[in-house]
CSV table of C-alpha atoms and ligand atoms in Angstrom, one decimal:
chain,number,residue,atom,x,y,z
Z,1,MET,CA,199.2,-146.7,-203.8
Z,2,THR,CA,202.1,-145.3,-201.7
Z,3,ALA,CA,202.4,-141.7,-200.6
Z,4,ALA,CA,205.4,-141.5,-202.8
Z,5,GLN,CA,203.2,-141.7,-205.9
Z,6,LYS,CA,200.5,-139.3,-204.6
Z,7,ILE,CA,199.9,-135.9,-206.2
Z,8,ALA,CA,198.7,-133.1,-204.0
Z,9,VAL,CA,197.4,-129.7,-205.2
Z,10,ILE,CA,197.5,-126.9,-202.6
Z,11,THR,CA,196.1,-123.5,-203.4
Z,12,GLY,CA,197.4,-120.5,-201.4
Z,13,ALA,CA,200.7,-122.5,-201.0
Z,14,SER,CA,203.0,-119.5,-201.6
Z,15,ARG,CA,202.5,-118.4,-198.0
Z,16,GLY,CA,201.0,-119.2,-194.6
Z,17,ILE,CA,199.0,-122.4,-193.9
Z,18,GLY,CA,199.1,-123.5,-197.5
Z,19,LYS,CA,202.9,-123.3,-197.6
Z,20,ALA,CA,203.2,-125.3,-194.3
Z,21,THR,CA,200.7,-127.9,-195.7
Z,22,ALA,CA,202.7,-128.2,-198.9
Z,23,GLN,CA,205.9,-128.8,-197.0
Z,24,ALA,CA,204.3,-131.3,-194.7
Z,25,LEU,CA,202.7,-133.3,-197.6
Z,26,ALA,CA,206.0,-133.2,-199.5
Z,27,ALA,CA,207.8,-134.5,-196.4
Z,28,ARG,CA,205.4,-137.4,-196.5
Z,29,GLY,CA,206.3,-138.2,-200.1
Z,30,HIS,CA,203.6,-136.4,-202.0
Z,31,GLN,CA,204.5,-134.6,-205.2
Z,32,VAL,CA,203.0,-131.1,-204.6
Z,33,ALA,CA,201.6,-128.5,-206.9
Z,34,ILE,CA,202.1,-125.1,-205.3
Z,35,VAL,CA,199.3,-122.8,-206.5
Z,36,PHE,CA,199.8,-119.0,-206.0
Z,37,LYS,CA,198.1,-115.9,-207.3
Z,38,GLN,CA,200.6,-113.0,-207.3
Z,39,GLN,CA,203.6,-113.9,-205.2
Z,40,ARG,CA,205.6,-115.9,-207.7
Z,41,ALA,CA,208.9,-115.4,-205.9
Z,42,ALA,CA,207.4,-116.7,-202.7
Z,43,ALA,CA,206.0,-119.7,-204.5
Z,44,ASP,CA,209.3,-120.4,-206.2
Z,45,ALA,CA,211.0,-120.2,-202.8
Z,46,VAL,CA,208.6,-122.9,-201.4
Z,47,VAL,CA,209.4,-125.1,-204.4
Z,48,ALA,CA,213.1,-124.6,-203.9
Z,49,GLU,CA,212.9,-125.5,-200.2
Z,50,ILE,CA,210.9,-128.7,-200.9
Z,51,ILE,CA,213.3,-129.8,-203.6
Z,52,ALA,CA,216.3,-129.0,-201.3
Z,53,ALA,CA,214.7,-131.2,-198.7
Z,54,GLY,CA,214.5,-134.1,-201.3
Z,55,GLY,CA,210.9,-133.6,-202.3
Z,56,HIS,CA,209.0,-132.9,-205.5
Z,57,ALA,CA,207.3,-129.6,-206.1
Z,58,GLU,CA,206.3,-127.3,-208.9
Z,59,ALA,CA,204.6,-123.8,-208.9
Z,60,PHE,CA,201.4,-123.0,-210.8
Z,61,GLN,CA,199.8,-119.5,-211.1
Z,62,ALA,CA,196.0,-119.2,-210.9
Z,63,ASP,CA,193.3,-117.0,-209.6
Z,64,VAL,CA,191.0,-119.4,-207.8
Z,65,ALA,CA,188.2,-116.9,-207.8
Z,66,ASP,CA,188.1,-117.0,-211.6
Z,67,ALA,CA,186.5,-119.9,-213.4
Z,68,GLY,CA,188.6,-119.7,-216.6
Z,69,SER,CA,191.8,-119.5,-214.5
Z,70,VAL,CA,190.9,-122.5,-212.4
Z,71,ASP,CA,189.9,-124.6,-215.4
Z,72,ALA,CA,193.2,-123.7,-217.1
Z,73,LEU,CA,195.0,-124.7,-213.9
Z,74,ALA,CA,193.3,-128.1,-213.8
Z,75,HIS,CA,194.2,-128.7,-217.4
Z,76,ALA,CA,197.8,-127.8,-216.7
Z,77,ILE,CA,197.9,-130.2,-213.8
Z,78,ALA,CA,196.2,-132.9,-215.7
Z,79,ARG,CA,198.8,-132.6,-218.5
Z,80,ARG,CA,201.7,-132.6,-215.9
Z,81,TYR,CA,200.6,-135.4,-213.6
Z,82,GLY,CA,197.6,-137.2,-215.2
Z,83,HIS,CA,195.7,-137.4,-211.9
Z,84,ILE,CA,195.5,-136.0,-208.4
Z,85,ASP,CA,195.0,-137.6,-204.9
Z,86,VAL,CA,194.7,-134.6,-202.6
Z,87,LEU,CA,193.3,-131.1,-203.1
Z,88,VAL,CA,193.8,-128.5,-200.3
Z,89,ASN,CA,191.9,-125.3,-200.7
Z,90,SER,CA,193.9,-122.9,-198.6
Z,91,ALA,CA,193.7,-119.7,-200.8
Z,92,GLY,CA,191.6,-117.1,-199.1
Z,93,VAL,CA,191.4,-113.4,-198.0
Z,94,TYR,CA,190.4,-111.9,-194.7
Z,95,GLY,CA,188.5,-108.6,-194.4
Z,96,ALA,CA,186.8,-107.0,-191.3
Z,97,ARG,CA,184.4,-104.1,-191.6
Z,98,PRO,CA,181.6,-102.7,-189.4
Z,99,LEU,CA,178.1,-103.1,-190.7
Z,100,ALA,CA,177.8,-99.5,-191.9
Z,101,GLU,CA,180.8,-100.0,-194.2
Z,102,LEU,CA,179.6,-103.2,-195.8
Z,103,ASP,CA,178.9,-103.0,-199.5
Z,104,PRO,CA,178.3,-105.4,-202.4
Z,105,ALA,CA,182.0,-105.0,-203.6
Z,106,PHE,CA,183.3,-106.2,-200.2
Z,107,PHE,CA,180.8,-109.0,-200.0
Z,108,THR,CA,181.8,-110.1,-203.6
Z,109,GLU,CA,185.5,-110.0,-202.8
Z,110,GLN,CA,185.1,-112.1,-199.7
Z,111,PHE,CA,182.7,-114.6,-201.2
Z,112,HIS,CA,184.6,-115.0,-204.5
Z,113,ASN,CA,188.0,-115.6,-202.9
Z,114,ASN,CA,186.8,-117.7,-200.0
Z,115,THR,CA,183.7,-119.5,-201.2
Z,116,LEU,CA,183.3,-119.5,-205.0
Z,117,SER,CA,186.9,-120.5,-205.2
Z,118,VAL,CA,186.1,-123.8,-203.4
Z,119,LEU,CA,183.3,-124.5,-205.8
Z,120,LEU,CA,185.5,-123.8,-208.8
Z,121,THR,CA,188.4,-125.9,-207.7
Z,122,THR,CA,186.3,-128.8,-206.6
Z,123,ARG,CA,184.4,-128.8,-209.9
Z,124,ALA,CA,187.6,-128.6,-211.9
Z,125,PHE,CA,189.6,-131.1,-210.0
Z,126,ALA,CA,187.0,-133.7,-209.1
Z,127,PRO,CA,187.4,-135.4,-212.5
Z,128,LEU,CA,191.1,-135.7,-211.9
Z,129,PHE,CA,190.8,-138.1,-208.9
Z,130,GLY,CA,191.5,-141.7,-209.9
Z,131,ALA,CA,189.4,-144.8,-209.2
Z,132,ALA,CA,190.9,-145.0,-205.6
Z,133,GLY,CA,189.4,-141.6,-204.8
Z,134,GLY,CA,191.3,-139.2,-202.5
Z,135,SER,CA,190.8,-136.3,-200.2
Z,136,ILE,CA,189.8,-132.7,-200.4
Z,137,VAL,CA,190.5,-130.4,-197.4
Z,138,ASN,CA,189.0,-126.9,-197.3
Z,139,LEU,CA,189.9,-124.0,-195.1
Z,140,SER,CA,187.1,-122.8,-192.9
Z,141,SER,CA,187.5,-120.7,-189.8
Z,142,ASN,CA,186.4,-120.8,-186.2
Z,143,LEU,CA,184.6,-117.6,-187.0
Z,144,ALA,CA,182.1,-119.5,-189.2
Z,145,ARG,CA,180.8,-120.9,-185.9
Z,146,ALA,CA,181.4,-117.9,-183.7
Z,147,PRO,CA,181.6,-114.6,-185.6
Z,148,GLN,CA,183.0,-111.6,-183.8
Z,149,ALA,CA,182.3,-107.9,-184.4
Z,150,GLU,CA,183.1,-106.7,-187.9
Z,151,THR,CA,183.7,-110.2,-189.2
Z,152,ALA,CA,180.1,-111.0,-190.3
Z,153,VAL,CA,180.9,-111.3,-194.0
Z,154,TYR,CA,184.2,-113.2,-193.7
Z,155,SER,CA,182.5,-115.5,-191.2
Z,156,ALA,CA,179.6,-116.1,-193.5
Z,157,SER,CA,181.9,-116.8,-196.4
Z,158,LYS,CA,183.5,-119.6,-194.3
Z,159,ALA,CA,180.2,-120.9,-193.0
Z,160,ALA,CA,179.3,-121.4,-196.6
Z,161,VAL,CA,182.5,-123.3,-197.1
Z,162,ASP,CA,181.3,-125.6,-194.3
Z,163,ALA,CA,178.1,-126.2,-196.2
Z,164,LEU,CA,179.9,-126.8,-199.5
Z,165,THR,CA,182.1,-129.3,-197.7
Z,166,ARG,CA,179.2,-131.2,-196.5
Z,167,GLY,CA,177.3,-131.1,-199.8
Z,168,PHE,CA,180.3,-132.0,-201.9
Z,169,ALA,CA,181.2,-134.9,-199.5
Z,170,ILE,CA,177.8,-136.4,-200.3
Z,171,GLU,CA,178.2,-135.9,-204.0
Z,172,LEU,CA,181.7,-137.2,-204.2
Z,173,GLY,CA,181.4,-140.0,-201.6
Z,174,PRO,CA,180.4,-142.6,-204.2
Z,175,ARG,CA,183.8,-142.0,-205.9
Z,176,GLN,CA,185.6,-142.4,-202.6
Z,177,ILE,CA,186.6,-138.8,-202.6
Z,178,ARG,CA,186.4,-137.5,-199.0
Z,179,VAL,CA,185.7,-133.8,-198.4
Z,180,ASN,CA,186.5,-132.2,-195.1
Z,181,ALA,CA,187.4,-128.8,-193.7
Z,182,VAL,CA,189.6,-127.4,-190.9
Z,183,ALA,CA,188.6,-124.4,-189.0
Z,184,PRO,CA,191.5,-122.5,-187.5
Z,185,PHE,CA,191.5,-119.7,-184.9
Z,186,ILE,CA,194.2,-117.0,-185.2
Z,187,THR,CA,197.3,-118.6,-186.8
Z,188,ARG,CA,200.6,-116.8,-187.3
Z,189,THR,CA,200.6,-115.9,-191.0
Z,190,ASP,CA,200.6,-112.7,-193.1
Z,191,MET,CA,196.8,-112.7,-192.8
Z,192,THR,CA,197.1,-112.0,-189.0
Z,193,ALA,CA,200.3,-110.0,-189.0
Z,194,GLY,CA,198.3,-106.8,-188.2
Z,195,ILE,CA,196.9,-108.1,-184.9
Z,196,PRO,CA,198.7,-106.1,-182.1
Z,197,ASP,CA,200.8,-108.2,-179.7
Z,198,GLU,CA,198.7,-107.2,-176.8
Z,199,LEU,CA,195.5,-108.5,-178.4
Z,200,ARG,CA,197.4,-111.6,-179.5
Z,201,GLN,CA,198.4,-112.3,-175.9
Z,202,GLN,CA,194.8,-111.8,-174.7
Z,203,PHE,CA,193.5,-114.3,-177.2
Z,204,ALA,CA,196.3,-116.8,-176.4
Z,205,ALA,CA,195.4,-116.6,-172.7
Z,206,GLN,CA,191.8,-117.6,-173.6
Z,207,THR,CA,192.9,-120.8,-175.2
Z,208,PRO,CA,193.2,-123.9,-173.0
Z,209,LEU,CA,196.7,-124.5,-174.4
Z,210,GLY,CA,197.7,-120.9,-173.7
Z,211,ARG,CA,199.1,-120.1,-177.1
Z,212,LEU,CA,198.1,-119.3,-180.7
Z,213,ALA,CA,198.6,-121.5,-183.7
Z,214,GLU,CA,201.6,-121.7,-185.9
Z,215,PRO,CA,200.9,-122.7,-189.6
Z,216,GLN,CA,202.4,-126.1,-188.9
Z,217,ASP,CA,199.7,-126.8,-186.3
Z,218,ILE,CA,197.0,-126.4,-189.0
Z,219,ALA,CA,199.1,-128.2,-191.6
Z,220,ARG,CA,199.4,-131.3,-189.4
Z,221,ALA,CA,195.6,-131.5,-189.1
Z,222,ILE,CA,195.2,-131.1,-192.8
Z,223,VAL,CA,197.7,-133.8,-193.5
Z,224,ALA,CA,195.8,-136.1,-191.1
Z,225,LEU,CA,192.5,-135.4,-192.9
Z,226,ALA,CA,194.2,-136.0,-196.3
Z,227,SER,CA,195.6,-139.3,-195.2
Z,228,ASP,CA,194.1,-142.8,-195.1
Z,229,ASP,CA,194.3,-142.7,-191.3
Z,230,LEU,CA,191.0,-140.7,-191.4
Z,231,ALA,CA,189.5,-142.7,-194.2
Z,232,TRP,CA,186.2,-142.9,-192.4
Z,233,VAL,CA,185.8,-139.2,-191.9
Z,234,THR,CA,184.0,-137.1,-194.6
Z,235,GLY,CA,181.8,-134.1,-194.7
Z,236,ARG,CA,183.1,-132.7,-191.4
Z,237,THR,CA,184.7,-129.5,-190.3
Z,238,LEU,CA,187.4,-130.0,-187.7
Z,239,LEU,CA,187.8,-127.1,-185.3
Z,240,THR,CA,191.6,-126.6,-185.2
Z,241,ASP,CA,191.5,-123.8,-182.6
Z,242,GLY,CA,193.4,-125.0,-179.6
Z,243,GLY,CA,190.1,-125.3,-177.8
Z,244,PHE,CA,189.3,-121.6,-178.0
Z,245,THR,CA,185.8,-121.7,-179.5
Z,246,ASP,CA,182.8,-122.5,-177.2
R,1,NAP,N1,195.7,-117.2,-190.6
R,1,NAP,C1,194.6,-117.4,-189.8
R,1,NAP,O1,194.5,-117.0,-188.6
R,1,NAP,C2,193.4,-118.1,-190.4
R,1,NAP,C3,192.3,-118.4,-189.5
R,1,NAP,C4,191.2,-119.1,-190.0
R,1,NAP,C5,191.2,-119.4,-191.3
R,1,NAP,N2,192.2,-119.1,-192.2
R,1,NAP,C6,192.1,-119.4,-193.6
R,1,NAP,O2,193.2,-120.2,-193.9
R,1,NAP,C7,193.5,-120.0,-195.3
R,1,NAP,C8,195.0,-119.7,-195.4
R,1,NAP,O3,195.2,-118.5,-194.7
R,1,NAP,P1,196.7,-117.9,-194.5
R,1,NAP,O4,196.7,-117.2,-193.2
R,1,NAP,O5,197.7,-118.9,-194.8
R,1,NAP,O6,196.7,-116.7,-195.6
R,1,NAP,P2,197.9,-115.8,-196.2
R,1,NAP,O7,199.1,-116.1,-195.4
R,1,NAP,O8,197.4,-114.5,-196.3
R,1,NAP,O9,198.1,-116.5,-197.6
R,1,NAP,C9,197.1,-116.4,-198.5
R,1,NAP,C10,197.4,-117.3,-199.7
R,1,NAP,O10,196.2,-117.4,-200.6
R,1,NAP,C11,196.6,-117.1,-201.9
R,1,NAP,N3,195.5,-116.4,-202.6
R,1,NAP,C12,194.6,-115.5,-202.1
R,1,NAP,N4,193.7,-115.2,-203.0
R,1,NAP,C13,193.9,-116.0,-204.0
R,1,NAP,C14,193.3,-116.2,-205.3
R,1,NAP,N5,192.2,-115.5,-205.6
R,1,NAP,N6,193.8,-117.1,-206.1
R,1,NAP,C15,194.9,-117.9,-205.8
R,1,NAP,N7,195.5,-117.7,-204.6
R,1,NAP,C16,195.0,-116.8,-203.8
R,1,NAP,C17,197.8,-116.1,-201.7
R,1,NAP,O11,198.6,-116.2,-202.9
R,1,NAP,P3,199.7,-115.0,-203.2
R,1,NAP,O12,200.9,-115.3,-202.2
R,1,NAP,O13,200.2,-115.2,-204.6
R,1,NAP,O14,199.1,-113.7,-203.0
R,1,NAP,C18,198.5,-116.8,-200.6
R,1,NAP,O15,199.3,-118.0,-201.0
R,1,NAP,C19,192.6,-118.9,-195.8
R,1,NAP,O16,191.5,-119.5,-196.5
R,1,NAP,C20,192.1,-118.2,-194.5
R,1,NAP,O17,190.9,-117.6,-194.7
R,1,NAP,C21,193.3,-118.4,-191.7
């Protein structure tokens, strides 16, 4: 099957890493389903940009932390495309709090949006992969391996994504569905817009490459994992951190 016939579903594609991934997959001939939660105008703009560039894209609203919403999304995509070849789970939220301010509501918000979401989409979309299989790429974080102060819960929610990635890779391997994750360090998106420039420069200076990531840096790694070039890679988390993490 050529890339021109491939269908890719990207959650969190209205902005940031998901948007860059949708654009990169569309540029390689995939038809892309742009999944957003609230920012319909941003999602429509991504669709318009991809179509203007000669690609195929359509926007779908869903809350990936809600089972009913994810199942409805999968039904809508099954009706529209019949099958999928690639699923990228980029939707997520970041929160940082000191230990004394941690509470069940914060834990639930982080784990529902970052971890339960991966379970729900994988469960709902796995039946839509065809006989040739395909690829699922999840968004972890370098913090899953190296948490920093006030990031314990977010880091744990991403460490759990790494475990889901490994476990689902084993379960879906017999159907030739590969499941991998990328683990970015600070990447220039809305999620990291609040990081002061001075801190940004300090972190950049600590990477061997002397800079922080653009969304396209992470998107290229996701596209590689989604492609047949990495057909022998599954159950892995790739640190896409410019060499920052020990
Ligand atoms: N940026 C970084 O430095 C960094 C580093 C490591 C890991 N990551 C991970 O990479 C992923 C993408 O991050 P980003 O920086 O691109 O984020 P972002 O710019 O803040 O965008 C978040 C995206 O997720 C969507 N989203 C959030 N919760 C959702 C939900 N419950 N249902 C459906 N969609 C939802 C948002 O949709 P709306 O636009 O509709 O709100 C938006 O498209 C996240 O999983 C994040 O944890 C990011």
